[in-house]
């Protein structure tokens, strides 16, 4: 079955620096890769997603890249701010089943 | 409603008792997911419903766990003979089937087994 690995599990950066979180997936049939942000005590919320027919997508300070050959995708946050501190989850979904499998999460701390 | 709604928000139950957790997805969403999140951990897939298709139960941890989705809308996750290791936040999410679309999460039910 589908498996998604995510690293690092924790990441601490200085405000203004960039943060990169990486995920790998096992099933080459996966074609949709969302990223969710979960603040303490709140529900996960989508911040950006990418489809398998696209290699990169940007939304202001956030970008996601996808390498289908290597089966990995990454989240890039530039000019980090303290409010970016949260747990970030990557996920992968196959078109055939719509089953959404999440990585184990990355706890990002942005130090002011 | 405007979003995914779960009830109750919190549930404390005694070990060995059965519990039912409810999820009201966004109207029109045909896909519904249940996940379990233990303290400080990731999102563990439990079960997935898609329209009238047979649910994908591959993530249910034991036969004490079951879920139903009536009329293609409301879903109930039932845990029988609860154990302390069942304590976690149970999250429900829904999405449309059409293409690559966002899964919207409910606020979760925090289950504590004492």
CSV table of C-alpha atoms in Angstrom, one decimal:
chain,number,residue,atom,x,y,z
A,1,UNK,CA,0.0,0.0,0.0
A,2,UNK,CA,0.9,3.6,-0.1
A,3,UNK,CA,3.5,4.9,2.3
A,4,UNK,CA,4.6,8.5,2.8
A,5,UNK,CA,7.8,9.3,4.7
A,6,UNK,CA,8.5,12.8,5.9
A,7,UNK,CA,11.6,14.4,7.4
A,8,UNK,CA,12.8,16.1,9.4
A,9,UNK,CA,10.5,15.4,12.4
A,10,UNK,CA,11.5,18.7,13.9
A,11,UNK,CA,13.0,21.9,12.4
A,12,UNK,CA,14.1,25.0,14.1
A,13,UNK,CA,15.0,28.1,12.1
A,14,UNK,CA,15.8,31.8,12.7
A,15,UNK,CA,13.1,34.2,11.6
A,16,UNK,CA,13.8,35.3,8.1
A,17,UNK,CA,15.6,32.1,7.1
A,18,UNK,CA,14.1,29.4,4.8
A,19,UNK,CA,12.7,26.1,5.8
A,20,UNK,CA,12.5,22.9,3.7
A,21,UNK,CA,10.5,19.8,4.5
A,22,UNK,CA,10.9,16.7,2.4
A,23,UNK,CA,8.6,13.7,1.7
A,24,UNK,CA,8.9,10.6,-0.3
A,25,UNK,CA,6.1,8.3,-1.4
A,26,UNK,CA,6.0,4.7,-2.4
A,27,UNK,CA,3.2,4.3,-5.0
A,28,UNK,CA,4.0,5.7,-8.4
A,29,UNK,CA,0.3,5.9,-9.1
A,30,UNK,CA,0.0,8.8,-6.6
A,31,UNK,CA,-0.9,12.0,-8.4
A,32,UNK,CA,-2.0,14.5,-5.9
A,33,UNK,CA,0.2,15.9,-3.1
A,34,UNK,CA,-1.2,18.4,-0.6
A,35,UNK,CA,0.5,20.0,2.4
A,36,UNK,CA,-1.3,20.8,5.6
A,37,UNK,CA,-0.5,23.1,8.5
A,38,UNK,CA,-1.7,22.3,11.9
A,39,UNK,CA,-1.4,24.9,14.6
A,40,UNK,CA,-1.5,23.8,18.3
A,41,UNK,CA,-5.0,22.5,19.2
A,42,UNK,CA,-6.5,23.2,15.8
A,43,UNK,CA,-7.5,21.2,12.8
A,44,UNK,CA,-5.1,20.6,9.8
A,45,UNK,CA,-5.6,23.1,7.0
A,46,UNK,CA,-4.5,23.0,3.4
A,47,UNK,CA,-1.7,25.5,2.6
A,48,UNK,CA,-0.7,24.3,-0.9
A,49,UNK,CA,-1.0,21.4,-3.1
A,50,UNK,CA,0.5,20.1,-6.4
A,51,UNK,CA,-0.6,17.7,-9.0
A,52,UNK,CA,1.5,15.2,-10.8
A,53,UNK,CA,1.5,17.0,-14.1
A,54,UNK,CA,3.2,20.0,-12.5
A,55,UNK,CA,6.8,20.2,-11.3
A,56,UNK,CA,6.6,23.3,-9.1
A,57,UNK,CA,4.0,25.6,-7.6
A,58,UNK,CA,4.4,28.8,-5.7
A,59,UNK,CA,2.1,30.9,-3.5
A,60,UNK,CA,3.8,33.9,-2.0
A,61,UNK,CA,6.3,32.6,0.5
A,62,UNK,CA,5.4,29.0,0.1
A,63,UNK,CA,6.5,26.7,-2.8
A,64,UNK,CA,6.2,23.0,-3.4
A,65,UNK,CA,8.4,21.0,-5.8
A,66,UNK,CA,7.7,17.5,-7.2
A,67,UNK,CA,10.1,15.0,-8.6
A,68,UNK,CA,8.0,12.1,-10.0
A,69,UNK,CA,11.0,10.1,-11.1
A,70,UNK,CA,12.5,10.0,-7.6
A,71,UNK,CA,9.0,10.0,-6.0
A,72,UNK,CA,9.7,12.8,-3.7
A,73,UNK,CA,8.2,16.3,-3.1
A,74,UNK,CA,9.3,19.2,-0.9
A,75,UNK,CA,7.8,22.2,0.9
A,76,UNK,CA,9.8,25.4,0.9
A,77,UNK,CA,9.0,28.3,3.1
A,78,UNK,CA,11.0,31.5,2.6
A,79,UNK,CA,11.3,34.5,4.9
A,80,UNK,CA,9.9,32.5,7.8
A,81,UNK,CA,7.9,34.3,10.4
A,82,UNK,CA,7.0,33.2,14.0
A,83,UNK,CA,3.4,32.6,12.9
A,84,UNK,CA,4.8,29.9,10.6
A,85,UNK,CA,5.5,27.8,13.7
A,86,UNK,CA,3.3,24.8,13.5
A,87,UNK,CA,3.3,21.1,12.5
A,88,UNK,CA,3.3,20.5,8.7
A,89,UNK,CA,2.0,17.3,7.1
A,90,UNK,CA,2.6,16.1,3.6
A,91,UNK,CA,0.2,13.7,2.0
A,92,UNK,CA,-0.2,11.7,-1.2
A,93,UNK,CA,-3.3,10.4,-3.0
A,94,UNK,CA,-3.9,8.0,-5.8
A,95,UNK,CA,-6.4,8.9,-8.5
A,96,UNK,CA,-7.8,5.4,-8.5
A,97,UNK,CA,-8.8,5.3,-4.9
A,98,UNK,CA,-8.7,8.8,-3.5
A,99,UNK,CA,-7.2,7.4,-0.3
A,100,UNK,CA,-5.2,10.2,1.3
A,101,UNK,CA,-2.1,9.0,3.2
A,102,UNK,CA,-0.2,11.5,5.4
A,103,UNK,CA,3.4,11.7,6.4
A,104,UNK,CA,4.4,11.7,10.1
A,105,UNK,CA,4.6,15.5,10.3
A,106,UNK,CA,7.3,18.1,10.9
A,107,UNK,CA,7.3,20.4,13.8
A,108,UNK,CA,8.6,23.8,12.7
A,109,UNK,CA,9.8,26.3,15.2
A,110,UNK,CA,10.6,29.8,13.9
A,111,UNK,CA,12.7,31.6,16.5
A,112,UNK,CA,12.2,35.4,16.6
B,1,UNK,CA,-23.3,23.7,7.6
B,2,UNK,CA,-20.3,25.5,6.3
B,3,UNK,CA,-17.7,23.0,7.3
B,4,UNK,CA,-17.1,19.5,8.6
B,5,UNK,CA,-18.7,19.0,12.0
B,6,UNK,CA,-17.8,16.4,14.5
B,7,UNK,CA,-19.4,15.5,17.8
B,8,UNK,CA,-18.8,15.3,20.6
B,9,UNK,CA,-15.8,17.6,20.9
B,10,UNK,CA,-14.6,15.7,23.9
B,11,UNK,CA,-15.4,12.3,25.3
B,12,UNK,CA,-14.2,10.7,28.5
B,13,UNK,CA,-15.2,7.0,28.8
B,14,UNK,CA,-14.3,4.2,31.1
B,15,UNK,CA,-12.2,1.3,29.8
B,16,UNK,CA,-14.3,-1.4,28.4
B,17,UNK,CA,-17.2,0.9,27.3
B,18,UNK,CA,-18.3,1.4,23.7
B,19,UNK,CA,-18.2,4.9,22.2
B,20,UNK,CA,-19.7,6.4,19.0
B,21,UNK,CA,-18.1,9.4,17.3
B,22,UNK,CA,-20.1,11.3,14.7
B,23,UNK,CA,-19.0,13.2,11.6
B,24,UNK,CA,-21.2,15.5,9.4
B,25,UNK,CA,-19.3,16.2,6.2
B,26,UNK,CA,-19.7,19.2,3.9
B,27,UNK,CA,-22.8,18.9,1.9
B,28,UNK,CA,-22.2,17.3,-1.5
B,29,UNK,CA,-18.8,15.8,-0.5
B,30,UNK,CA,-18.8,12.2,-1.5
B,31,UNK,CA,-15.5,11.2,0.0
B,32,UNK,CA,-15.2,10.9,3.8
B,33,UNK,CA,-12.1,10.0,5.8
B,34,UNK,CA,-11.4,9.1,9.4
B,35,UNK,CA,-8.0,9.6,11.0
B,36,UNK,CA,-6.5,9.1,14.4
B,37,UNK,CA,-4.0,11.5,15.9
B,38,UNK,CA,-2.3,10.4,19.1
B,39,UNK,CA,-0.7,13.2,21.3
B,40,UNK,CA,2.1,14.8,19.3
B,41,UNK,CA,1.9,12.2,16.5
B,42,UNK,CA,0.9,12.1,12.9
B,43,UNK,CA,-2.4,11.4,11.1
B,44,UNK,CA,-3.1,7.7,11.1
B,45,UNK,CA,-5.5,6.6,8.3
B,46,UNK,CA,-8.4,4.5,9.6
B,47,UNK,CA,-11.1,4.2,7.0
B,48,UNK,CA,-12.3,5.9,3.8
B,49,UNK,CA,-15.7,6.1,2.2
B,50,UNK,CA,-16.3,7.1,-1.4
B,51,UNK,CA,-19.9,7.4,-2.6
B,52,UNK,CA,-21.6,4.0,-2.8
B,53,UNK,CA,-18.4,2.0,-3.1
B,54,UNK,CA,-17.2,-0.4,-0.5
B,55,UNK,CA,-15.2,1.5,2.2
B,56,UNK,CA,-11.5,1.1,2.4
B,57,UNK,CA,-11.1,-0.3,6.0
B,58,UNK,CA,-7.4,-1.1,5.7
B,59,UNK,CA,-6.4,1.3,8.4
B,60,UNK,CA,-8.7,0.1,11.2
B,61,UNK,CA,-6.3,-1.1,14.0
B,62,UNK,CA,-8.5,-3.9,15.3
B,63,UNK,CA,-12.0,-5.5,15.0
B,64,UNK,CA,-13.1,-3.3,17.9
B,65,UNK,CA,-13.2,-0.4,15.4
B,66,UNK,CA,-16.0,0.0,12.8
B,67,UNK,CA,-17.6,2.8,10.9
B,68,UNK,CA,-20.7,3.4,8.9
B,69,UNK,CA,-21.8,6.1,6.5
B,70,UNK,CA,-25.6,6.3,6.2
B,71,UNK,CA,-27.2,7.8,3.1
B,72,UNK,CA,-23.8,8.9,1.8
B,73,UNK,CA,-23.6,11.7,4.3
B,74,UNK,CA,-23.2,11.3,8.1
B,75,UNK,CA,-20.7,8.9,9.4
B,76,UNK,CA,-20.3,7.2,12.8
B,77,UNK,CA,-17.0,5.7,14.0
B,78,UNK,CA,-17.7,3.1,16.8
B,79,UNK,CA,-15.0,1.8,19.1
B,80,UNK,CA,-16.1,-1.2,21.2
B,81,UNK,CA,-14.6,-2.3,24.5
B,82,UNK,CA,-12.4,0.8,24.6
B,83,UNK,CA,-8.8,0.5,25.8
B,84,UNK,CA,-6.5,3.2,27.2
B,85,UNK,CA,-4.4,3.1,24.0
B,86,UNK,CA,-7.5,4.3,22.1
B,87,UNK,CA,-7.1,7.7,23.7
B,88,UNK,CA,-6.4,10.2,20.9
B,89,UNK,CA,-8.0,12.8,18.7
B,90,UNK,CA,-10.2,11.3,16.0
B,91,UNK,CA,-10.4,13.6,12.9
B,92,UNK,CA,-12.9,13.4,10.1
B,93,UNK,CA,-12.3,14.9,6.7
B,94,UNK,CA,-14.4,15.2,3.5
B,95,UNK,CA,-13.7,16.1,-0.1
B,96,UNK,CA,-15.4,16.0,-3.5
B,97,UNK,CA,-14.6,13.2,-5.8
B,98,UNK,CA,-13.9,15.5,-8.7
B,99,UNK,CA,-10.3,15.6,-9.6
B,100,UNK,CA,-7.6,16.8,-7.2
B,101,UNK,CA,-9.4,18.6,-4.4
B,102,UNK,CA,-8.8,19.6,-0.9
B,103,UNK,CA,-9.8,17.5,2.0
B,104,UNK,CA,-11.5,19.6,4.7
B,105,UNK,CA,-11.0,18.5,8.3
B,106,UNK,CA,-13.4,18.7,11.2
B,107,UNK,CA,-12.3,20.0,14.6
B,108,UNK,CA,-11.9,16.4,15.9
B,109,UNK,CA,-13.2,14.5,18.9
B,110,UNK,CA,-10.8,14.1,21.8
B,111,UNK,CA,-11.3,10.7,23.3
B,112,UNK,CA,-9.9,9.9,26.7
B,113,UNK,CA,-10.2,6.4,28.0
B,114,UNK,CA,-9.8,6.2,31.8
